[in-house]
Amino acid sequence: MKTLESRLGALRKNGGQVRVMILGLGSVGNYLLNYLLSMQDERLAIYVVGRDEEKLSCDVNIARVAAQIRGQNRSEVHIAAGVDFESVEKIAECLRMYEPDIIVNSSRAYPHLKYGSISWGRVRAYGIWTPLAAKYTGNIMRAYEQADCHAIVVNTSYSDGVIPWMKSAGEACPDFGSGNVNHLIPRIQFAVAGKYGIKDCWNIDITYATGHFHDVVISKEGHTEQVEQLIAIRYQGEMLKPDMDEIFGACGIKMPVDAKRNMMNASSNYEIIRAILRAVREKQKVKFHSPGVFGELGGYPVILDGEGEEIRAYIDESHFTMQKMREKNADSMYLDGIEKIEGGILYYTDELVEKSEKAFGIKLMKGVPYREVEKAAQFLAEEVIEKTVSGWGAT
């Protein structure tokens, strides 16, 4: 797998012509398709990939017609149907055929269900679902290697844990994760703007390092479980130091629980793609937040620096050391049920193992080797999801 910097450089040498491939056109993929069309970018070609040609065609047709009505339909959209994400060979064939520059994995091994609707109220941790989130991501990256693909890869499903698990196992892994910590940034900007009477909230600069647990608990409940957060807030060059308990309390914004929530994840993917294009085409220096970036556990601030001849990509240490960010992320991920990831093994916390047995009547493995991801994903689907959902139907 070539370095990220070399792949970014190749995009620049190509004159900014970019092929974005969306793997899985569920709610995240559909929102992303619409957001990309809104860019009115004639140098952008979009490839949507999935199993069902009729569904893909219907979704693409409505997106293109809607974009045409808005006067925004400038990008080509292509359909690649008949691709089963269970099949590494089918995915590899698709990658060889279309040679994407950017891949967004929005596929899900168990679609049409928010895993958190099962886990949060019972075990108060999302880390239990890491094998399910890793299943298709692993297939896609194996296909990536088979196809000798050089695309920049963005993953949408629990990247805080999935990407470092894959990297720890010596596997090819996505470059960036979308969502999670990224979802907290606008909430914080809104809260700070309200506190200080700032009208242009988009110019409030946030630098934040935290794991998935705190994205959820702050967003849902407006507190941090008394864990001090690693965050820096600036406006017009001045450091702001508000009462963070007050700020996080204002971040508990009511949200829908259905697929409309995926507007945020799709927007996170859009932000990363836009950052890549700004660095490659416009030679800008751009910051965004990403979970699992470069195989790191948790979420981090990332810089894409396109100002020089060579584009650089790195974690922003202008406010916090890498060691401190890793420590804070480890604290957050522990609360999310992940004790550590090392040597290709995901270790659940003892607390999660105990709570899962009480809540679901299952016995989790303490340590899950990445080579057993398929087996672990099937176990969670059959013993937790299907039994829980069937129980809902009976009530």
mmCIF file of C-alpha atoms in Angstrom:
data_model
loop_
_atom_site.group_PDB
_atom_site.id
_atom_site.type_symbol
_atom_site.label_atom_id
_atom_site.label_comp_id
_atom_site.label_asym_id
_atom_site.label_seq_id
_atom_site.Cartn_x
_atom_site.Cartn_y
_atom_site.Cartn_z
ATOM 1 C CA MET A 1 0.000 0.000 0.000
ATOM 2 C CA LYS A 2 1.595 3.283 -1.104
ATOM 3 C CA THR A 3 1.991 6.100 1.405
ATOM 4 C CA LEU A 4 -0.905 8.501 1.804
ATOM 5 C CA GLU A 5 1.328 11.406 0.781
ATOM 6 C CA SER A 6 2.281 9.687 -2.472
ATOM 7 C CA ARG A 7 -1.363 9.011 -3.292
ATOM 8 C CA LEU A 8 -2.302 12.622 -2.557
ATOM 9 C CA GLY A 9 0.588 13.728 -4.767
ATOM 10 C CA ALA A 10 -0.633 11.520 -7.596
ATOM 11 C CA LEU A 11 -4.029 13.209 -7.413
ATOM 12 C CA ARG A 12 -2.387 16.609 -7.763
ATOM 13 C CA LYS A 13 -0.351 15.463 -10.767
ATOM 14 C CA ASN A 14 -3.587 14.272 -12.374
ATOM 15 C CA GLY A 15 -4.828 17.845 -12.497
ATOM 16 C CA GLY A 16 -7.472 17.384 -9.855
ATOM 17 C CA GLN A 17 -9.605 14.958 -11.858
ATOM 18 C CA VAL A 18 -11.101 12.750 -9.138
ATOM 19 C CA ARG A 19 -13.138 9.543 -9.119
ATOM 20 C CA VAL A 20 -15.018 8.988 -5.861
ATOM 21 C CA MET A 21 -16.435 5.520 -5.251
ATOM 22 C CA ILE A 22 -19.229 5.033 -2.700
ATOM 23 C CA LEU A 23 -19.448 1.428 -1.519
ATOM 24 C CA GLY A 24 -22.988 0.871 -0.281
ATOM 25 C CA LEU A 25 -25.846 3.221 -1.169
ATOM 26 C CA GLY A 26 -27.865 3.139 2.028
ATOM 27 C CA SER A 27 -28.809 6.302 3.857
ATOM 28 C CA VAL A 28 -25.186 7.443 4.380
ATOM 29 C CA GLY A 29 -24.306 6.757 0.749
ATOM 30 C CA ASN A 30 -27.418 8.491 -0.563
ATOM 31 C CA TYR A 31 -26.860 11.611 1.502
ATOM 32 C CA LEU A 32 -23.227 11.680 0.407
ATOM 33 C CA LEU A 33 -24.190 11.314 -3.245
ATOM 34 C CA ASN A 34 -26.461 14.348 -2.953
ATOM 35 C CA TYR A 35 -23.817 16.387 -1.121
ATOM 36 C CA LEU A 36 -21.198 15.585 -3.763
ATOM 37 C CA LEU A 37 -23.566 16.581 -6.565
ATOM 38 C CA SER A 38 -24.170 19.882 -4.770
ATOM 39 C CA MET A 39 -20.485 20.740 -5.370
ATOM 40 C CA GLN A 40 -21.260 21.318 -9.077
ATOM 41 C CA ASP A 41 -17.843 19.855 -9.866
ATOM 42 C CA GLU A 42 -17.221 18.939 -13.498
ATOM 43 C CA ARG A 43 -13.894 17.313 -12.569
ATOM 44 C CA LEU A 44 -15.604 14.884 -10.202
ATOM 45 C CA ALA A 45 -16.920 11.470 -11.286
ATOM 46 C CA ILE A 46 -18.980 9.463 -8.793
ATOM 47 C CA TYR A 47 -19.277 5.662 -8.815
ATOM 48 C CA VAL A 48 -21.952 4.035 -6.645
ATOM 49 C CA VAL A 49 -21.512 0.352 -5.865
ATOM 50 C CA GLY A 50 -23.884 -2.237 -4.474
ATOM 51 C CA ARG A 51 -25.840 -5.425 -5.095
ATOM 52 C CA ASP A 52 -29.253 -4.291 -6.344
ATOM 53 C CA GLU A 53 -29.162 -2.573 -9.739
ATOM 54 C CA GLU A 54 -32.806 -1.461 -9.585
ATOM 55 C CA LYS A 55 -32.336 0.211 -6.199
ATOM 56 C CA LEU A 56 -29.081 1.838 -7.258
ATOM 57 C CA SER A 57 -30.687 3.144 -10.454
ATOM 58 C CA CYS A 58 -33.679 4.566 -8.618
ATOM 59 C CA ASP A 59 -31.514 6.285 -6.021
ATOM 60 C CA VAL A 60 -29.139 7.722 -8.614
ATOM 61 C CA ASN A 61 -31.994 8.886 -10.830
ATOM 62 C CA ILE A 62 -33.692 10.865 -8.081
ATOM 63 C CA ALA A 63 -30.387 12.388 -6.948
ATOM 64 C CA ARG A 64 -29.503 13.494 -10.485
ATOM 65 C CA VAL A 65 -32.965 14.873 -11.229
ATOM 66 C CA ALA A 66 -33.034 16.763 -7.943
ATOM 67 C CA ALA A 67 -29.548 18.164 -8.640
ATOM 68 C CA GLN A 68 -30.662 19.177 -12.123
ATOM 69 C CA ILE A 69 -33.624 21.061 -10.660
ATOM 70 C CA ARG A 70 -31.245 22.908 -8.336
ATOM 71 C CA GLY A 71 -28.920 23.683 -11.252
ATOM 72 C CA GLN A 72 -26.140 21.620 -9.642
ATOM 73 C CA ASN A 73 -25.898 18.529 -11.851
ATOM 74 C CA ARG A 74 -22.326 18.790 -13.144
ATOM 75 C CA SER A 75 -20.683 15.517 -12.086
ATOM 76 C CA GLU A 76 -20.921 12.181 -13.878
ATOM 77 C CA VAL A 77 -22.576 9.405 -11.870
ATOM 78 C CA HIS A 78 -21.916 5.748 -12.727
ATOM 79 C CA ILE A 79 -23.544 2.607 -11.335
ATOM 80 C CA ALA A 80 -21.671 -0.603 -10.542
ATOM 81 C CA ALA A 81 -24.265 -3.209 -9.589
ATOM 82 C CA GLY A 82 -24.009 -6.861 -8.688
ATOM 83 C CA VAL A 83 -21.201 -6.308 -6.173
ATOM 84 C CA ASP A 84 -21.714 -8.386 -3.031
ATOM 85 C CA PHE A 85 -19.607 -7.090 -0.131
ATOM 86 C CA GLU A 86 -19.332 -10.657 1.130
ATOM 87 C CA SER A 87 -17.181 -11.372 -1.942
ATOM 88 C CA VAL A 88 -13.614 -10.071 -1.940
ATOM 89 C CA GLU A 89 -13.279 -11.125 -5.587
ATOM 90 C CA LYS A 90 -16.325 -9.108 -6.709
ATOM 91 C CA ILE A 91 -15.104 -6.005 -4.895
ATOM 92 C CA ALA A 92 -11.605 -6.403 -6.358
ATOM 93 C CA GLU A 93 -13.038 -6.774 -9.862
ATOM 94 C CA CYS A 94 -14.988 -3.537 -9.383
ATOM 95 C CA LEU A 95 -11.910 -1.670 -8.132
ATOM 96 C CA ARG A 96 -9.819 -2.863 -11.074
ATOM 97 C CA MET A 97 -12.504 -1.824 -13.538
ATOM 98 C CA TYR A 98 -13.119 1.727 -12.285
ATOM 99 C CA GLU A 99 -9.792 2.640 -10.616
ATOM 100 C CA PRO A 100 -11.180 5.074 -8.004
ATOM 101 C CA ASP A 101 -9.076 7.832 -6.435
ATOM 102 C CA ILE A 102 -11.142 8.033 -3.242
ATOM 103 C CA ILE A 103 -13.197 5.212 -1.741
ATOM 104 C CA VAL A 104 -15.881 5.761 0.886
ATOM 105 C CA ASN A 105 -16.997 2.588 2.625
ATOM 106 C CA SER A 106 -20.566 3.187 3.796
ATOM 107 C CA SER A 107 -21.559 -0.500 3.722
ATOM 108 C CA ARG A 108 -22.905 -2.266 6.804
ATOM 109 C CA ALA A 109 -22.835 -5.960 7.622
ATOM 110 C CA TYR A 110 -26.197 -5.647 9.370
ATOM 111 C CA PRO A 111 -28.143 -2.847 7.611
ATOM 112 C CA HIS A 112 -31.165 -0.796 8.655
ATOM 113 C CA LEU A 113 -30.359 -0.942 12.372
ATOM 114 C CA LYS A 114 -28.488 1.395 14.708
ATOM 115 C CA TYR A 115 -26.476 -0.961 16.887
ATOM 116 C CA GLY A 116 -26.548 1.593 19.676
ATOM 117 C CA SER A 117 -30.296 1.172 19.990
ATOM 118 C CA ILE A 118 -29.488 -2.258 21.410
ATOM 119 C CA SER A 119 -26.301 -1.603 23.377
ATOM 120 C CA TRP A 120 -26.432 1.876 24.892
ATOM 121 C CA GLY A 121 -29.246 1.351 27.368
ATOM 122 C CA ARG A 122 -27.966 -2.091 28.425
ATOM 123 C CA VAL A 123 -24.176 -2.077 28.483
ATOM 124 C CA ARG A 124 -23.520 1.631 27.819
ATOM 125 C CA ALA A 125 -20.753 0.869 25.354
ATOM 126 C CA TYR A 126 -20.438 0.580 21.577
ATOM 127 C CA GLY A 127 -17.143 -1.290 21.455
ATOM 128 C CA ILE A 128 -18.999 -4.612 21.536
ATOM 129 C CA TRP A 129 -19.914 -4.066 17.857
ATOM 130 C CA THR A 130 -16.336 -3.684 16.559
ATOM 131 C CA PRO A 131 -16.298 -7.096 14.789
ATOM 132 C CA LEU A 132 -19.517 -6.309 12.905
ATOM 133 C CA ALA A 133 -18.160 -2.919 11.890
ATOM 134 C CA ALA A 134 -14.886 -4.520 10.763
ATOM 135 C CA LYS A 135 -16.403 -7.325 8.673
ATOM 136 C CA TYR A 136 -17.018 -5.559 5.349
ATOM 137 C CA THR A 137 -14.171 -3.107 5.924
ATOM 138 C CA GLY A 138 -11.830 -6.100 6.020
ATOM 139 C CA ASN A 139 -13.271 -7.533 2.809
ATOM 140 C CA ILE A 140 -12.895 -4.183 1.070
ATOM 141 C CA MET A 141 -9.277 -3.747 2.111
ATOM 142 C CA ARG A 142 -8.386 -7.305 1.058
ATOM 143 C CA ALA A 143 -9.953 -6.545 -2.316
ATOM 144 C CA TYR A 144 -8.015 -3.271 -2.379
ATOM 145 C CA GLU A 145 -4.771 -5.213 -2.044
ATOM 146 C CA GLN A 146 -5.805 -7.803 -4.655
ATOM 147 C CA ALA A 147 -6.684 -5.094 -7.150
ATOM 148 C CA ASP A 148 -3.431 -3.175 -6.489
ATOM 149 C CA CYS A 149 -5.624 -0.158 -5.814
ATOM 150 C CA HIS A 150 -4.110 3.206 -4.824
ATOM 151 C CA ALA A 151 -7.210 5.070 -3.684
ATOM 152 C CA ILE A 152 -7.486 7.071 -0.473
ATOM 153 C CA VAL A 153 -9.927 5.149 1.730
ATOM 154 C CA VAL A 154 -12.471 6.593 4.155
ATOM 155 C CA ASN A 155 -14.344 4.263 6.525
ATOM 156 C CA THR A 156 -17.686 5.151 8.121
ATOM 157 C CA SER A 157 -18.295 2.414 10.685
ATOM 158 C CA TYR A 158 -16.751 2.630 14.194
ATOM 159 C CA SER A 159 -13.356 3.640 12.862
ATOM 160 C CA ASP A 160 -12.092 4.467 16.400
ATOM 161 C CA GLY A 161 -11.615 0.729 16.918
ATOM 162 C CA VAL A 162 -11.832 -0.877 13.460
ATOM 163 C CA ILE A 163 -8.881 0.847 11.780
ATOM 164 C CA PRO A 164 -6.392 0.339 14.653
ATOM 165 C CA TRP A 165 -7.505 -3.296 14.940
ATOM 166 C CA MET A 166 -6.741 -3.877 11.266
ATOM 167 C CA LYS A 167 -3.420 -2.030 11.439
ATOM 168 C CA SER A 168 -2.424 -3.947 14.579
ATOM 169 C CA ALA A 169 -3.025 -7.193 12.679
ATOM 170 C CA GLY A 170 -0.709 -6.080 9.880
ATOM 171 C CA GLU A 171 -3.590 -5.661 7.419
ATOM 172 C CA ALA A 172 -4.082 -2.878 4.902
ATOM 173 C CA CYS A 173 -6.475 -0.412 6.510
ATOM 174 C CA PRO A 174 -8.432 2.749 5.650
ATOM 175 C CA ASP A 175 -6.637 6.083 5.833
ATOM 176 C CA PHE A 176 -9.384 8.021 7.574
ATOM 177 C CA GLY A 177 -12.529 7.408 9.576
ATOM 178 C CA SER A 178 -15.569 9.658 9.351
ATOM 179 C CA GLY A 179 -18.017 10.683 12.045
ATOM 180 C CA ASN A 180 -17.859 10.186 15.813
ATOM 181 C CA VAL A 181 -15.587 12.948 17.225
ATOM 182 C CA ASN A 182 -16.389 14.957 14.105
ATOM 183 C CA HIS A 183 -20.063 15.035 15.147
ATOM 184 C CA LEU A 184 -19.228 16.865 18.359
ATOM 185 C CA ILE A 185 -17.400 19.780 16.743
ATOM 186 C CA PRO A 186 -20.503 21.634 15.431
ATOM 187 C CA ARG A 187 -22.320 21.152 18.740
ATOM 188 C CA ILE A 188 -19.397 22.722 20.576
ATOM 189 C CA GLN A 189 -19.254 25.581 18.062
ATOM 190 C CA PHE A 190 -22.983 26.248 18.545
ATOM 191 C CA ALA A 191 -22.627 26.200 22.344
ATOM 192 C CA VAL A 192 -19.570 28.480 22.379
ATOM 193 C CA ALA A 193 -21.225 30.883 19.942
ATOM 194 C CA GLY A 194 -24.242 31.086 22.228
ATOM 195 C CA LYS A 195 -22.029 31.664 25.273
ATOM 196 C CA TYR A 196 -20.044 34.505 23.718
ATOM 197 C CA GLY A 197 -22.626 35.975 21.349
ATOM 198 C CA ILE A 198 -20.589 34.998 18.289
ATOM 199 C CA LYS A 199 -22.517 35.254 15.013
ATOM 200 C CA ASP A 200 -20.066 33.450 12.714
ATOM 201 C CA CYS A 201 -19.920 30.175 14.627
ATOM 202 C CA TRP A 202 -18.189 28.483 11.681
ATOM 203 C CA ASN A 203 -15.070 30.540 12.431
ATOM 204 C CA ILE A 204 -14.729 29.113 15.943
ATOM 205 C CA ASP A 205 -11.677 26.865 15.753
ATOM 206 C CA ILE A 206 -11.866 23.608 17.722
ATOM 207 C CA THR A 207 -8.996 21.182 18.340
ATOM 208 C CA TYR A 208 -10.227 18.076 20.123
ATOM 209 C CA ALA A 209 -9.002 14.549 20.809
ATOM 210 C CA THR A 210 -11.445 12.009 22.224
ATOM 211 C CA GLY A 211 -12.871 8.566 21.594
ATOM 212 C CA HIS A 212 -16.274 7.277 20.622
ATOM 213 C CA PHE A 213 -17.710 7.005 24.131
ATOM 214 C CA HIS A 214 -17.530 10.743 24.659
ATOM 215 C CA ASP A 215 -19.060 11.523 21.288
ATOM 216 C CA VAL A 216 -22.068 9.516 22.429
ATOM 217 C CA VAL A 217 -22.378 10.492 26.085
ATOM 218 C CA ILE A 218 -21.905 14.216 25.405
ATOM 219 C CA SER A 219 -24.257 14.183 22.418
ATOM 220 C CA LYS A 220 -26.923 12.136 24.185
ATOM 221 C CA GLU A 221 -26.618 13.314 27.777
ATOM 222 C CA GLY A 222 -24.582 16.538 27.819
ATOM 223 C CA HIS A 223 -21.835 15.443 30.220
ATOM 224 C CA THR A 224 -18.443 13.719 30.184
ATOM 225 C CA GLU A 225 -18.820 11.174 33.015
ATOM 226 C CA GLN A 226 -16.447 13.503 34.935
ATOM 227 C CA VAL A 227 -13.591 12.801 32.532
ATOM 228 C CA GLU A 228 -11.651 15.965 31.712
ATOM 229 C CA GLN A 229 -11.542 16.527 27.973
ATOM 230 C CA LEU A 230 -8.590 17.452 25.782
ATOM 231 C CA ILE A 231 -9.936 20.442 23.859
ATOM 232 C CA ALA A 232 -8.697 23.859 22.701
ATOM 233 C CA ILE A 233 -11.059 26.586 21.476
ATOM 234 C CA ARG A 234 -9.993 29.692 19.541
ATOM 235 C CA TYR A 235 -11.838 32.572 17.933
ATOM 236 C CA GLN A 236 -10.089 35.253 15.873
ATOM 237 C CA GLY A 237 -6.737 34.125 17.237
ATOM 238 C CA GLU A 238 -7.816 34.365 20.882
ATOM 239 C CA MET A 239 -7.968 31.313 23.132
ATOM 240 C CA LEU A 240 -11.386 30.941 24.758
ATOM 241 C CA LYS A 241 -11.743 29.193 28.105
ATOM 242 C CA PRO A 242 -15.434 28.801 28.892
ATOM 243 C CA ASP A 243 -16.838 26.579 31.616
ATOM 244 C CA MET A 244 -16.656 23.316 29.708
ATOM 245 C CA ASP A 245 -19.292 21.596 31.842
ATOM 246 C CA GLU A 246 -21.668 24.308 30.673
ATOM 247 C CA ILE A 247 -20.552 23.964 27.058
ATOM 248 C CA PHE A 248 -20.850 20.178 27.037
ATOM 249 C CA GLY A 249 -24.204 20.457 28.765
ATOM 250 C CA ALA A 250 -25.433 22.521 25.816
ATOM 251 C CA CYS A 251 -24.172 19.854 23.386
ATOM 252 C CA GLY A 252 -26.948 17.419 24.297
ATOM 253 C CA ILE A 253 -28.988 18.436 21.283
ATOM 254 C CA LYS A 254 -32.084 16.382 20.464
ATOM 255 C CA MET A 255 -31.662 14.318 17.318
ATOM 256 C CA PRO A 256 -33.806 11.846 15.362
ATOM 257 C CA VAL A 257 -33.134 8.183 15.987
ATOM 258 C CA ASP A 258 -33.894 7.008 12.444
ATOM 259 C CA ALA A 259 -31.793 7.173 9.266
ATOM 260 C CA LYS A 260 -31.882 10.978 9.222
ATOM 261 C CA ARG A 261 -29.050 10.844 11.772
ATOM 262 C CA ASN A 262 -26.833 9.624 8.954
ATOM 263 C CA MET A 263 -26.846 13.118 7.475
ATOM 264 C CA MET A 264 -24.035 13.749 9.974
ATOM 265 C CA ASN A 265 -21.930 10.776 8.918
ATOM 266 C CA ALA A 266 -22.406 11.584 5.243
ATOM 267 C CA SER A 267 -21.409 15.176 5.990
ATOM 268 C CA SER A 268 -18.273 13.892 7.720
ATOM 269 C CA ASN A 269 -17.359 11.951 4.580
ATOM 270 C CA TYR A 270 -18.075 15.032 2.499
ATOM 271 C CA GLU A 271 -15.828 17.122 4.755
ATOM 272 C CA ILE A 272 -12.916 14.711 4.299
ATOM 273 C CA ILE A 273 -13.362 14.590 0.512
ATOM 274 C CA ARG A 274 -13.600 18.377 0.390
ATOM 275 C CA ALA A 275 -10.444 18.659 2.518
ATOM 276 C CA ILE A 276 -8.577 16.359 0.119
ATOM 277 C CA LEU A 277 -9.698 18.432 -2.867
ATOM 278 C CA ARG A 278 -8.721 21.698 -1.178
ATOM 279 C CA ALA A 279 -5.263 20.372 -0.353
ATOM 280 C CA VAL A 280 -4.757 18.806 -3.803
ATOM 281 C CA ARG A 281 -6.341 21.408 -6.067
ATOM 282 C CA GLU A 282 -6.216 24.656 -4.124
ATOM 283 C CA LYS A 283 -2.955 24.064 -2.238
ATOM 284 C CA GLN A 284 -4.588 24.832 1.088
ATOM 285 C CA LYS A 285 -3.831 23.696 4.630
ATOM 286 C CA VAL A 286 -6.957 22.119 6.089
ATOM 287 C CA LYS A 287 -7.879 20.710 9.508
ATOM 288 C CA PHE A 288 -10.604 18.186 10.278
ATOM 289 C CA HIS A 289 -11.247 15.551 12.943
ATOM 290 C CA SER A 290 -11.154 11.843 12.228
ATOM 291 C CA PRO A 291 -11.541 8.643 14.266
ATOM 292 C CA GLY A 292 -9.018 5.871 13.694
ATOM 293 C CA VAL A 293 -6.831 8.067 11.518
ATOM 294 C CA PHE A 294 -3.481 6.444 10.633
ATOM 295 C CA GLY A 295 -4.479 3.438 12.732
ATOM 296 C CA GLU A 296 -4.656 5.366 16.023
ATOM 297 C CA LEU A 297 -7.187 4.283 18.668
ATOM 298 C CA GLY A 298 -9.864 6.961 19.166
ATOM 299 C CA GLY A 299 -10.329 10.321 17.428
ATOM 300 C CA TYR A 300 -7.792 13.016 16.530
ATOM 301 C CA PRO A 301 -7.388 16.408 14.831
ATOM 302 C CA VAL A 302 -5.819 15.956 11.393
ATOM 303 C CA ILE A 303 -3.981 18.340 9.087
ATOM 304 C CA LEU A 304 -3.776 18.011 5.309
ATOM 305 C CA ASP A 305 -1.149 20.532 4.261
ATOM 306 C CA GLY A 306 -1.179 21.204 0.543
ATOM 307 C CA GLU A 307 0.733 24.482 0.646
ATOM 308 C CA GLY A 308 4.083 23.005 -0.370
ATOM 309 C CA GLU A 309 5.181 21.037 -3.395
ATOM 310 C CA GLU A 310 4.470 17.812 -1.531
ATOM 311 C CA ILE A 311 1.199 17.328 0.357
ATOM 312 C CA ARG A 312 1.656 16.331 3.993
ATOM 313 C CA ALA A 313 -0.861 14.543 6.229
ATOM 314 C CA TYR A 314 -0.387 14.396 9.993
ATOM 315 C CA ILE A 315 -2.066 14.588 13.382
ATOM 316 C CA ASP A 316 -2.170 18.143 14.740
ATOM 317 C CA GLU A 317 0.071 18.442 17.808
ATOM 318 C CA SER A 318 -0.039 22.244 17.995
ATOM 319 C CA HIS A 319 -2.062 22.122 21.236
ATOM 320 C CA PHE A 320 -1.496 18.651 22.700
ATOM 321 C CA THR A 321 1.273 16.067 22.563
ATOM 322 C CA MET A 322 0.671 12.784 20.823
ATOM 323 C CA GLN A 323 1.218 10.960 24.101
ATOM 324 C CA LYS A 324 -1.464 13.005 25.860
ATOM 325 C CA MET A 325 -3.935 12.513 23.012
ATOM 326 C CA ARG A 326 -3.349 8.757 23.020
ATOM 327 C CA GLU A 327 -3.891 8.625 26.783
ATOM 328 C CA LYS A 328 -7.172 10.553 26.614
ATOM 329 C CA ASN A 329 -8.423 8.457 23.733
ATOM 330 C CA ALA A 330 -7.539 5.270 25.602
ATOM 331 C CA ASP A 331 -9.590 6.510 28.576
ATOM 332 C CA SER A 332 -12.605 7.187 26.352
ATOM 333 C CA MET A 333 -12.331 3.919 24.447
ATOM 334 C CA TYR A 334 -12.066 1.990 27.727
ATOM 335 C CA LEU A 335 -15.435 3.421 28.717
ATOM 336 C CA ASP A 336 -16.697 2.263 25.308
ATOM 337 C CA GLY A 337 -15.714 -1.305 26.163
ATOM 338 C CA ILE A 338 -12.284 -1.566 24.525
ATOM 339 C CA GLU A 339 -9.423 -2.144 26.954
ATOM 340 C CA LYS A 340 -6.707 -2.143 24.310
ATOM 341 C CA ILE A 341 -5.781 -3.309 20.829
ATOM 342 C CA GLU A 342 -2.398 -4.898 20.277
ATOM 343 C CA GLY A 343 -0.843 -7.714 18.291
ATOM 344 C CA GLY A 344 -3.938 -8.022 16.115
ATOM 345 C CA ILE A 345 -6.180 -8.705 19.136
ATOM 346 C CA LEU A 346 -9.094 -6.563 20.317
ATOM 347 C CA TYR A 347 -9.424 -6.811 24.094
ATOM 348 C CA TYR A 348 -12.830 -6.077 25.587
ATOM 349 C CA THR A 349 -12.925 -4.604 29.086
ATOM 350 C CA ASP A 350 -13.870 -6.890 31.969
ATOM 351 C CA GLU A 351 -16.785 -4.550 32.654
ATOM 352 C CA LEU A 352 -18.183 -5.001 29.146
ATOM 353 C CA VAL A 353 -17.795 -8.784 29.319
ATOM 354 C CA GLU A 354 -19.677 -8.851 32.628
ATOM 355 C CA LYS A 355 -22.421 -6.439 31.518
ATOM 356 C CA SER A 356 -22.939 -8.286 28.220
ATOM 357 C CA GLU A 357 -23.461 -11.566 30.033
ATOM 358 C CA LYS A 358 -26.082 -9.984 32.289
ATOM 359 C CA ALA A 359 -27.789 -8.015 29.515
ATOM 360 C CA PHE A 360 -27.725 -10.514 26.643
ATOM 361 C CA GLY A 361 -26.884 -13.855 28.246
ATOM 362 C CA ILE A 362 -23.708 -14.171 26.175
ATOM 363 C CA LYS A 363 -20.076 -14.792 27.012
ATOM 364 C CA LEU A 364 -17.790 -12.529 25.016
ATOM 365 C CA MET A 365 -14.228 -13.586 24.337
ATOM 366 C CA LYS A 366 -11.915 -11.376 26.366
ATOM 367 C CA GLY A 367 -9.582 -11.063 23.407
ATOM 368 C CA VAL A 368 -10.782 -11.307 19.784
ATOM 369 C CA PRO A 369 -8.054 -11.984 17.186
ATOM 370 C CA TYR A 370 -8.613 -10.093 13.949
ATOM 371 C CA ARG A 371 -8.383 -13.363 12.007
ATOM 372 C CA GLU A 372 -11.637 -14.392 13.753
ATOM 373 C CA VAL A 373 -13.562 -11.237 12.821
ATOM 374 C CA GLU A 374 -16.062 -13.163 10.658
ATOM 375 C CA LYS A 375 -16.832 -15.622 13.444
ATOM 376 C CA ALA A 376 -17.180 -12.846 16.033
ATOM 377 C CA ALA A 377 -19.437 -10.785 13.750
ATOM 378 C CA GLN A 378 -21.707 -13.777 13.100
ATOM 379 C CA PHE A 379 -21.910 -14.474 16.839
ATOM 380 C CA LEU A 380 -23.009 -10.887 17.592
ATOM 381 C CA ALA A 381 -25.532 -10.894 14.755
ATOM 382 C CA GLU A 382 -27.122 -14.191 15.772
ATOM 383 C CA GLU A 383 -26.861 -14.102 19.566
ATOM 384 C CA VAL A 384 -27.429 -10.414 20.241
ATOM 385 C CA ILE A 385 -29.025 -8.569 17.327
ATOM 386 C CA GLU A 386 -31.407 -11.184 15.984
ATOM 387 C CA LYS A 387 -32.554 -12.355 19.407
ATOM 388 C CA THR A 388 -33.045 -8.781 20.602
ATOM 389 C CA VAL A 389 -34.907 -7.666 17.487
ATOM 390 C CA SER A 390 -37.125 -10.764 17.512
ATOM 391 C CA GLY A 391 -37.923 -9.918 21.137
ATOM 392 C CA TRP A 392 -38.992 -6.427 20.073
ATOM 393 C CA GLY A 393 -41.359 -7.984 17.548
ATOM 394 C CA ALA A 394 -42.939 -10.138 20.215
ATOM 395 C CA THR A 395 -43.832 -7.209 22.441
#
